Short mmCIF file of C-alpha atoms in Angstrom, two decimals:
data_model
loop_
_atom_site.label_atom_id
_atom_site.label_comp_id
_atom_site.label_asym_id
_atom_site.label_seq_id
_atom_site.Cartn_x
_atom_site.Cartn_y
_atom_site.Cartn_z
CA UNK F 1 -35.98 -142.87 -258.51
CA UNK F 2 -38.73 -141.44 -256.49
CA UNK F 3 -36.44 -141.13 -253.45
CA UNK F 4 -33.66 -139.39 -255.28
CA UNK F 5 -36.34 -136.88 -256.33
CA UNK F 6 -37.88 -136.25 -253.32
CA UNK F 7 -34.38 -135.39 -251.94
CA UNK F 8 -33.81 -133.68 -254.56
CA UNK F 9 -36.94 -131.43 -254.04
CA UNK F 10 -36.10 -131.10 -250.63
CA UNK F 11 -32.34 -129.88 -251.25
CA UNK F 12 -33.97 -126.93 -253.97
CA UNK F 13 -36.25 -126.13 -250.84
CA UNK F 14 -33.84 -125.86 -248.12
CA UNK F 15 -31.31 -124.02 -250.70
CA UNK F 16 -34.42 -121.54 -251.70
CA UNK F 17 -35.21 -120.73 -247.82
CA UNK F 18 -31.82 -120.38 -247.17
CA UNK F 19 -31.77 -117.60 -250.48
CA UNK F 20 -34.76 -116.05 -248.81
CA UNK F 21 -33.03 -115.47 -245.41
CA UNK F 22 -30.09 -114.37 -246.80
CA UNK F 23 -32.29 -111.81 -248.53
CA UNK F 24 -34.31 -111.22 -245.41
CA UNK F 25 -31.44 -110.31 -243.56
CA UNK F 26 -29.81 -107.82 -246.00
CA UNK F 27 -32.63 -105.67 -246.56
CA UNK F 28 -33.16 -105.70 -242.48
CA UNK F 29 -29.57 -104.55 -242.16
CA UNK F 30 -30.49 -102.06 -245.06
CA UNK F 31 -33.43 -100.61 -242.85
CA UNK F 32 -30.88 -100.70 -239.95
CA UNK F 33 -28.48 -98.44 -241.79
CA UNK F 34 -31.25 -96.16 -242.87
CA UNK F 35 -33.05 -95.63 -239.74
CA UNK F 36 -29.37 -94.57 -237.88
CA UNK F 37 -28.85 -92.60 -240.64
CA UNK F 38 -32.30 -90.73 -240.25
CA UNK F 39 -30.99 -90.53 -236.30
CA UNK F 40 -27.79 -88.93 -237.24
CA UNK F 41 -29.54 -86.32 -239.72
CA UNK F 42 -32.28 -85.16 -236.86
CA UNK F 43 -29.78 -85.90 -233.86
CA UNK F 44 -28.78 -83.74 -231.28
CA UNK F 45 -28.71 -79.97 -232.12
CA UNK F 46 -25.60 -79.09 -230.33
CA UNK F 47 -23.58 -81.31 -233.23
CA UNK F 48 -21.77 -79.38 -236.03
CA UNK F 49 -23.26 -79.51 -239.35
CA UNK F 50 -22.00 -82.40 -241.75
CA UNK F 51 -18.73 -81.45 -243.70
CA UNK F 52 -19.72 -79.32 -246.77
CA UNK F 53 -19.25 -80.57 -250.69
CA UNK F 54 -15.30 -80.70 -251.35
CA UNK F 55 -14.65 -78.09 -253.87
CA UNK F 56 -10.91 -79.30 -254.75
CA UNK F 57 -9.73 -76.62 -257.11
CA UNK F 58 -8.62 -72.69 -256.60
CA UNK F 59 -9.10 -69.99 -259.03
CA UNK F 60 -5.99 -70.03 -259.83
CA UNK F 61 -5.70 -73.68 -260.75
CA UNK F 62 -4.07 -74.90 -263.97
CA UNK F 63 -6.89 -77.49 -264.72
CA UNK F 64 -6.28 -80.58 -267.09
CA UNK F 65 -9.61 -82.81 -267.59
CA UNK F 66 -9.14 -86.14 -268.99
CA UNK F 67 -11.47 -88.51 -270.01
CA UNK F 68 -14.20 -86.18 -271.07
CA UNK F 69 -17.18 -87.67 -272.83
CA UNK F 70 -19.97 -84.91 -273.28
CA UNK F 71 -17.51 -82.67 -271.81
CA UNK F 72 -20.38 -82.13 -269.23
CA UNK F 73 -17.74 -81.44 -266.26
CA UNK F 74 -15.93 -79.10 -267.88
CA UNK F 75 -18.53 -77.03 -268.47
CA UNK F 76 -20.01 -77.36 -265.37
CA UNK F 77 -16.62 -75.61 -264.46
CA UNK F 78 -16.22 -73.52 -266.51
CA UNK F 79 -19.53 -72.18 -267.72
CA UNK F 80 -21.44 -71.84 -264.34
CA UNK F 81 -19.20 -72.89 -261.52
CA UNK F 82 -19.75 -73.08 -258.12
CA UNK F 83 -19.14 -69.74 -256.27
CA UNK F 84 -15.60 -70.09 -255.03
CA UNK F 85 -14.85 -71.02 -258.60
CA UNK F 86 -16.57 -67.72 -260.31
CA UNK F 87 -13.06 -65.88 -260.77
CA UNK F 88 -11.51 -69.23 -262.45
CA UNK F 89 -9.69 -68.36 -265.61
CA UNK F 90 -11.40 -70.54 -268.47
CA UNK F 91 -8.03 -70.21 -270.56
CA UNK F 92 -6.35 -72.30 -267.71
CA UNK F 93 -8.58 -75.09 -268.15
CA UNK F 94 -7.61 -77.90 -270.87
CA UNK F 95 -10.52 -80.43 -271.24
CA UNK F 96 -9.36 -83.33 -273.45
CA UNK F 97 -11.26 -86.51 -274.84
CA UNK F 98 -9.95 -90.06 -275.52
CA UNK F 99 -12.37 -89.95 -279.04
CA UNK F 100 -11.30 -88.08 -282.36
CA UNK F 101 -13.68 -84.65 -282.87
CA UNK F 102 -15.95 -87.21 -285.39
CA UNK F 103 -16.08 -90.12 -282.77
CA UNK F 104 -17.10 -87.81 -279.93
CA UNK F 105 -19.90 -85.77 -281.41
CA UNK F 106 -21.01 -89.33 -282.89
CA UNK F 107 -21.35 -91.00 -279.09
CA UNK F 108 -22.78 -87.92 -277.27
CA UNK F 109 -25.30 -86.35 -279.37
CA UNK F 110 -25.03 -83.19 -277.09
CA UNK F 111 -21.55 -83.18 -277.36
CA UNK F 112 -21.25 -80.43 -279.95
CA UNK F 113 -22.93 -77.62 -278.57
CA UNK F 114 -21.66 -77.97 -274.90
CA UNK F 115 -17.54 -77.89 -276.80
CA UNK F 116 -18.58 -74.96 -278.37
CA UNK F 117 -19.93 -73.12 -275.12
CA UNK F 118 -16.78 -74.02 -273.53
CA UNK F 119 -14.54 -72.79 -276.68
CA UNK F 120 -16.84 -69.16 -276.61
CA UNK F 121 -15.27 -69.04 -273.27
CA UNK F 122 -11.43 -69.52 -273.92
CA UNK F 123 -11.23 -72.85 -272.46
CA UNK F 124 -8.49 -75.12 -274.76
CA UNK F 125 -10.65 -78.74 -276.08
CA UNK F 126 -8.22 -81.32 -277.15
CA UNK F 127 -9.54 -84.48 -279.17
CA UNK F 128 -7.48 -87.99 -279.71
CA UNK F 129 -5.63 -87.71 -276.06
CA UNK F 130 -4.85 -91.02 -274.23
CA UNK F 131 -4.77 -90.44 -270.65
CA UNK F 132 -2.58 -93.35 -270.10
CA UNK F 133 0.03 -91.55 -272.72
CA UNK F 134 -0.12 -87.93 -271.97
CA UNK F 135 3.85 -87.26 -272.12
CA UNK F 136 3.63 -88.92 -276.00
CA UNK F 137 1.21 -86.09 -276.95
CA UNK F 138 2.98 -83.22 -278.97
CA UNK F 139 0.32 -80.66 -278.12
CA UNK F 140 0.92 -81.27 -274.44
CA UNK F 141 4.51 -81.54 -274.39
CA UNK F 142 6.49 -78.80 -271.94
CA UNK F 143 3.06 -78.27 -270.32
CA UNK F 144 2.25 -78.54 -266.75
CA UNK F 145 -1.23 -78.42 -264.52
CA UNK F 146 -2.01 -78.32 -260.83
CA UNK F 147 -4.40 -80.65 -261.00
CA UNK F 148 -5.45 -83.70 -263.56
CA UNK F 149 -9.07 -85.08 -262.98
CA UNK F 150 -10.03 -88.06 -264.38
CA UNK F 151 -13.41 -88.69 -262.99
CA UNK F 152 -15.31 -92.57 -263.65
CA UNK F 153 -12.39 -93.81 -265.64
CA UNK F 154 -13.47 -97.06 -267.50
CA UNK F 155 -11.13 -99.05 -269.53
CA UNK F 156 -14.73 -99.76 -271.69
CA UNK F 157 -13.95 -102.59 -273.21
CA UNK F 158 -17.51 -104.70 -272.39
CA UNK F 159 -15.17 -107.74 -270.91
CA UNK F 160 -17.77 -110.21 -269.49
CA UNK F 161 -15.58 -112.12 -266.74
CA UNK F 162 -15.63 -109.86 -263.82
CA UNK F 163 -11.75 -110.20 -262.59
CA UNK F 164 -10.33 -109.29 -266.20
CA UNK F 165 -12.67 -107.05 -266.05
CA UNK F 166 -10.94 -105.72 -263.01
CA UNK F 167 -7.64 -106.24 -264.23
CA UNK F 168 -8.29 -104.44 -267.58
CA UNK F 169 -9.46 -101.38 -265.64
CA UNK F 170 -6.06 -101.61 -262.98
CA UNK F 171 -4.02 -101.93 -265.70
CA UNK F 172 -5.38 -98.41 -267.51
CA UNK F 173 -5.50 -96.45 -264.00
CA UNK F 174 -1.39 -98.09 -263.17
CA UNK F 175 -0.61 -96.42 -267.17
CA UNK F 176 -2.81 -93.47 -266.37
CA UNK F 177 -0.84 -92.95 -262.80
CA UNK F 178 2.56 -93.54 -264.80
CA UNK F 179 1.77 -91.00 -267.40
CA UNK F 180 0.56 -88.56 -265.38
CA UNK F 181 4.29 -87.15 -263.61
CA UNK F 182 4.86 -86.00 -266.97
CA UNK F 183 2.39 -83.01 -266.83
CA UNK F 184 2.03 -82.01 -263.15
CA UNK F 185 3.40 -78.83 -261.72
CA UNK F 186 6.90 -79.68 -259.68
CA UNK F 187 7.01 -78.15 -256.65
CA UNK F 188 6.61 -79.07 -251.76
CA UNK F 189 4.11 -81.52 -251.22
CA UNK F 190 0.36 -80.05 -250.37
CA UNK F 191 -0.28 -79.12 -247.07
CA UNK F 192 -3.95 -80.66 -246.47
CA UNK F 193 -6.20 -79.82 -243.25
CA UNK F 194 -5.91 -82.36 -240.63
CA UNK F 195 -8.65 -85.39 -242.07
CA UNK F 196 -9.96 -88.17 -240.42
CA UNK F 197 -9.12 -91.68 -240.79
CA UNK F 198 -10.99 -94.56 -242.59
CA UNK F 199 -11.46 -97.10 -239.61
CA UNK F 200 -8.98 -100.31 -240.78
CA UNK F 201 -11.13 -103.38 -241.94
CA UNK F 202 -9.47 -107.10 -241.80
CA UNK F 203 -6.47 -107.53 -244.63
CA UNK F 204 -5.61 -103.49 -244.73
CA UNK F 205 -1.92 -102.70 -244.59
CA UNK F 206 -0.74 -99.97 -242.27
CA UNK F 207 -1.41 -97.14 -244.47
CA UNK F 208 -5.11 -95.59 -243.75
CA UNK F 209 -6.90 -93.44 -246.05
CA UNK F 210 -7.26 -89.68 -244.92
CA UNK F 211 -10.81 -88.79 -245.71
CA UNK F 212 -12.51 -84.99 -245.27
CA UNK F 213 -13.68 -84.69 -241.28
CA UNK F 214 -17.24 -84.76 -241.27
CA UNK F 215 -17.73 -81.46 -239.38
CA UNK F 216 -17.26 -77.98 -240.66
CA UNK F 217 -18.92 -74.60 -240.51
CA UNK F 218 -19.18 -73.54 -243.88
CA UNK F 219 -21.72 -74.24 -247.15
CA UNK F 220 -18.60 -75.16 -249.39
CA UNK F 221 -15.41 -76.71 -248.10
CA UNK F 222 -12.74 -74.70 -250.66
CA UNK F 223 -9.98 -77.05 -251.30
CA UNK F 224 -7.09 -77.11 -248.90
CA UNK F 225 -4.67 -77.94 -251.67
CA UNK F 226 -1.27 -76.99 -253.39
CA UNK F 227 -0.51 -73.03 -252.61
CA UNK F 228 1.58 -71.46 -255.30
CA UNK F 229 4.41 -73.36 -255.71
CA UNK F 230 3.38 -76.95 -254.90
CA UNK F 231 3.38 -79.96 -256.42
CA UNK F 232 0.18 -80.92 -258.58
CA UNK F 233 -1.95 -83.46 -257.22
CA UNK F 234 -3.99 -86.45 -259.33
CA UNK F 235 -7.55 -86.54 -258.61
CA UNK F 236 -9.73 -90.25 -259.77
CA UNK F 237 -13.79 -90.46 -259.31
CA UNK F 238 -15.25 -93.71 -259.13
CA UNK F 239 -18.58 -95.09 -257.50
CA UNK F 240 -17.39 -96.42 -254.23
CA UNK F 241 -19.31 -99.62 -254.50
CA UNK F 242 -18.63 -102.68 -256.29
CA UNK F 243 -17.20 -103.84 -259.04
CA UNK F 244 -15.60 -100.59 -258.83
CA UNK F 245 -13.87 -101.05 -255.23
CA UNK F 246 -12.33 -103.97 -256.16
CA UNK F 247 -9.72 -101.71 -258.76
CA UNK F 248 -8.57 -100.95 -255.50
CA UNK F 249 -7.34 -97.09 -256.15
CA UNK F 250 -5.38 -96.16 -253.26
CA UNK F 251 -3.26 -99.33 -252.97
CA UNK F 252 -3.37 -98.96 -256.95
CA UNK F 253 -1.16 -95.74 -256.24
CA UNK F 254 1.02 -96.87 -253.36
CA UNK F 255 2.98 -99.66 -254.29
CA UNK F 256 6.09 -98.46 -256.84
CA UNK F 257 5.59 -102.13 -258.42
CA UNK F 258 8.13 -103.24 -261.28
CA UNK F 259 7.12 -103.14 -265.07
CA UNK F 260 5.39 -106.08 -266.10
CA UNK F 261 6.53 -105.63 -269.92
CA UNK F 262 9.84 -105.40 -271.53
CA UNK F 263 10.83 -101.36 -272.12
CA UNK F 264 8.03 -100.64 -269.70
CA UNK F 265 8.34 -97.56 -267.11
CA UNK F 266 8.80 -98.29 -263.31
CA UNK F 267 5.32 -96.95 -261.45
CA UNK F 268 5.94 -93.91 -259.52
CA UNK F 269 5.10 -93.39 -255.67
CA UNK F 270 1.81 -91.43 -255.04
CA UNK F 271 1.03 -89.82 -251.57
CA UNK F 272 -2.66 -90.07 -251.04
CA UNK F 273 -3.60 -86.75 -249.53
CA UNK F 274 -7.42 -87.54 -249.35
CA UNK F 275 -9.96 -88.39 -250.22
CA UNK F 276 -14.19 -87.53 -250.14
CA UNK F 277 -17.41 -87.81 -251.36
CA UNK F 278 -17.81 -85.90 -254.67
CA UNK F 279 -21.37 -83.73 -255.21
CA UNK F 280 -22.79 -83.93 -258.15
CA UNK F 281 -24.92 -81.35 -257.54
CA UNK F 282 -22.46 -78.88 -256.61
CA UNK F 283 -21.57 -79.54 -260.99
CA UNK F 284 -24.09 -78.12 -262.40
CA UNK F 285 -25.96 -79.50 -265.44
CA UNK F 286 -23.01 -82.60 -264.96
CA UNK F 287 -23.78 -86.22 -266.40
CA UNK F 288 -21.53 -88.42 -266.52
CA UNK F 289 -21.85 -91.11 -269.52
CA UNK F 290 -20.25 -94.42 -270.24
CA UNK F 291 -17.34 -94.85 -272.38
CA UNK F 292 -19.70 -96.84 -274.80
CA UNK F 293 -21.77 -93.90 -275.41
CA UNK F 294 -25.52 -92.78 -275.46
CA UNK F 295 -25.83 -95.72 -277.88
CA UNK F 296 -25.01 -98.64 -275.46
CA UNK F 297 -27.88 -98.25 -273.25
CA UNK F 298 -30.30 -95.49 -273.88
CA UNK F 299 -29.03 -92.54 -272.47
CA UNK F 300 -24.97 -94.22 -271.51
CA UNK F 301 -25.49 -93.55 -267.55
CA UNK F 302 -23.80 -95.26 -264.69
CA UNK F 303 -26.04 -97.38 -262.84
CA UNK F 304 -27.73 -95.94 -259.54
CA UNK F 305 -26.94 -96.32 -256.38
CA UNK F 306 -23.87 -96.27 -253.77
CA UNK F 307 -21.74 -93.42 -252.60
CA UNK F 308 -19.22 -91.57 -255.31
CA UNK F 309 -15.62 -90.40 -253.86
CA UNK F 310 -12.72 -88.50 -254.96
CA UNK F 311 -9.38 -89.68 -253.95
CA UNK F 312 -6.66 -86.92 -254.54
CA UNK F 313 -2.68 -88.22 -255.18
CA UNK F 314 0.10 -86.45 -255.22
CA UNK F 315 3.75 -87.45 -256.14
CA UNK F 316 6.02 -89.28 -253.28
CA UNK F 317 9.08 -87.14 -252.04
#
């Protein structure tokens, strides 16, 4: 008995050093990364500034927001928007919620007033609206945007196992991406600036992912999207760290995969045209909160950390 023990003890030691070193050597590769990144901020003058926040919508835009909780973005956009976005016209903006009026207001205690600064400024507010069933919506029937942002989609329904937790969240962006055709402007795909290309990693397929250069010359990089007359584009915001990289958005939107239920619509094609790293800042007074509600955690925020990206779709020819 006393020998098994002492093995034991000695297999919890070597299993506890070998935790330790594993930690040791992530938060030296963490210093790693920081330190070049200090280099690359104070580097050589001579270098062009780093690419500017991503501004991805034009005055002119037809605007659908889906997904709103506090309805924080859309006034961000609409109340004091960035200055390339000063001349937008509120009345073309339609900010919609998945929650009934009731619901909402209940959830995000702030809720009320920022709807009604929105409303004072001719913006439309829709209440009850599925994202994953927008062509099943009366009140947004014959309608048509250039752009629909969902931003930190969440299928919110607290599942515990990580992959159907991953599945369940796939499965609403795939009815989300299916739904969508219904409402976006027809119309030549966008022309985008020339982008540069995510480096390929082990098990890619051929396709790359075009993301925003990382040199300009300007404060705000205006987006580079549809002109009059071009086909809307899909834009999806997500924390580009775990679990959320494992939904997998881009190959999400690639693959015209077949129904998996009887009656069920094919998936359509989407071109990904971009994608980059979306600015909080740039959104004034913006906070994004959980699908739960103020109620699940304190205040309903996203947990810290990692980078947050935009990845803009448009449909296939």
């Amino acid at each position: 008995m006393g020998h098994k023990k002492k093995t034991s003890l000695k297999a919890t030691l070597q299993s506890q050093q070998s935790r330790l070193k594993a930690k040791e050597k992530a938060e030296h590769a963490v210093k790693v990364a920081e330190q070049k990144r200090k280099q690359s901020k104070n580097g050589a003058t001579d270098k062009r500034p780093l690419h500017p926040p991503t501004i991805p919508f034009k005055p002119t835009d037809k605007i659908l927001l889906v997904g709103e909780g506090n309805f924080s973005f859309a006034r961000a956009l609409i109340v004091d928007p960035p200055s390339p976005l000063e001349h937008l016209v509120p009345a073309n903006v339609t900010a919609t919620s998945y929650d009934s009026e009731e619901e909402c207001f209940s959830k995000y205690p702030d809720a009320e007033a920022i709807v009604n600064s929105i409303k004072q400024r001719g913006a439309r507010i829709l209440f009850g609206i599925d994202a994953t069933k927008l062509q099943k919506h009366s009140v947004l029937k014959g309608r048509r945007w250039d752009r629909i942002v969902w931003n930190f989609p969440h299928a919110g329904k607290g599942i515990t196992d990580q992959d159907r937790n991953i599945l369940s969240n796939q499965r609403l962006i795939l009815d989300f991406l299916r739904s969508a055709p219904h409402c976006l402007i027809l119309g030549p795909i966008p022309l985008i600036h020339p982008a540069r290309k995510r480096k390929q990693q082990d098990g890619d397929d051929d396709d790359e992912e075009p993301q925003e250069d990382d040199i300009s010359g300007s404060d705000i990089d205006m987006a580079p999207t549809a002109a009059t007359g071009e086909r809307g584009t899909v834009l999806i915001t997500l924390r580009n760290v775990p679990p959320y990289t494992a939904w997998d958005i881009p190959r999400l939107a690639k693959p015209p995969s077949k129904s998996t239920r009887i009656g069920e619509e094919f998936n359509p094609r989407y071109k990904l045209l971009r994608s980059f790293v979306f600015h909080r800042d740039v959104w004034k007074g913006y906070e994004h909160r959980m699908t739960k509600g103020e109620r699940a955690h304190g205040h309903g925020k996203t947990g810290e950390g990692g980078e947050e990206r935009t990845w803009e779709f448009c449909l296939q020819e």
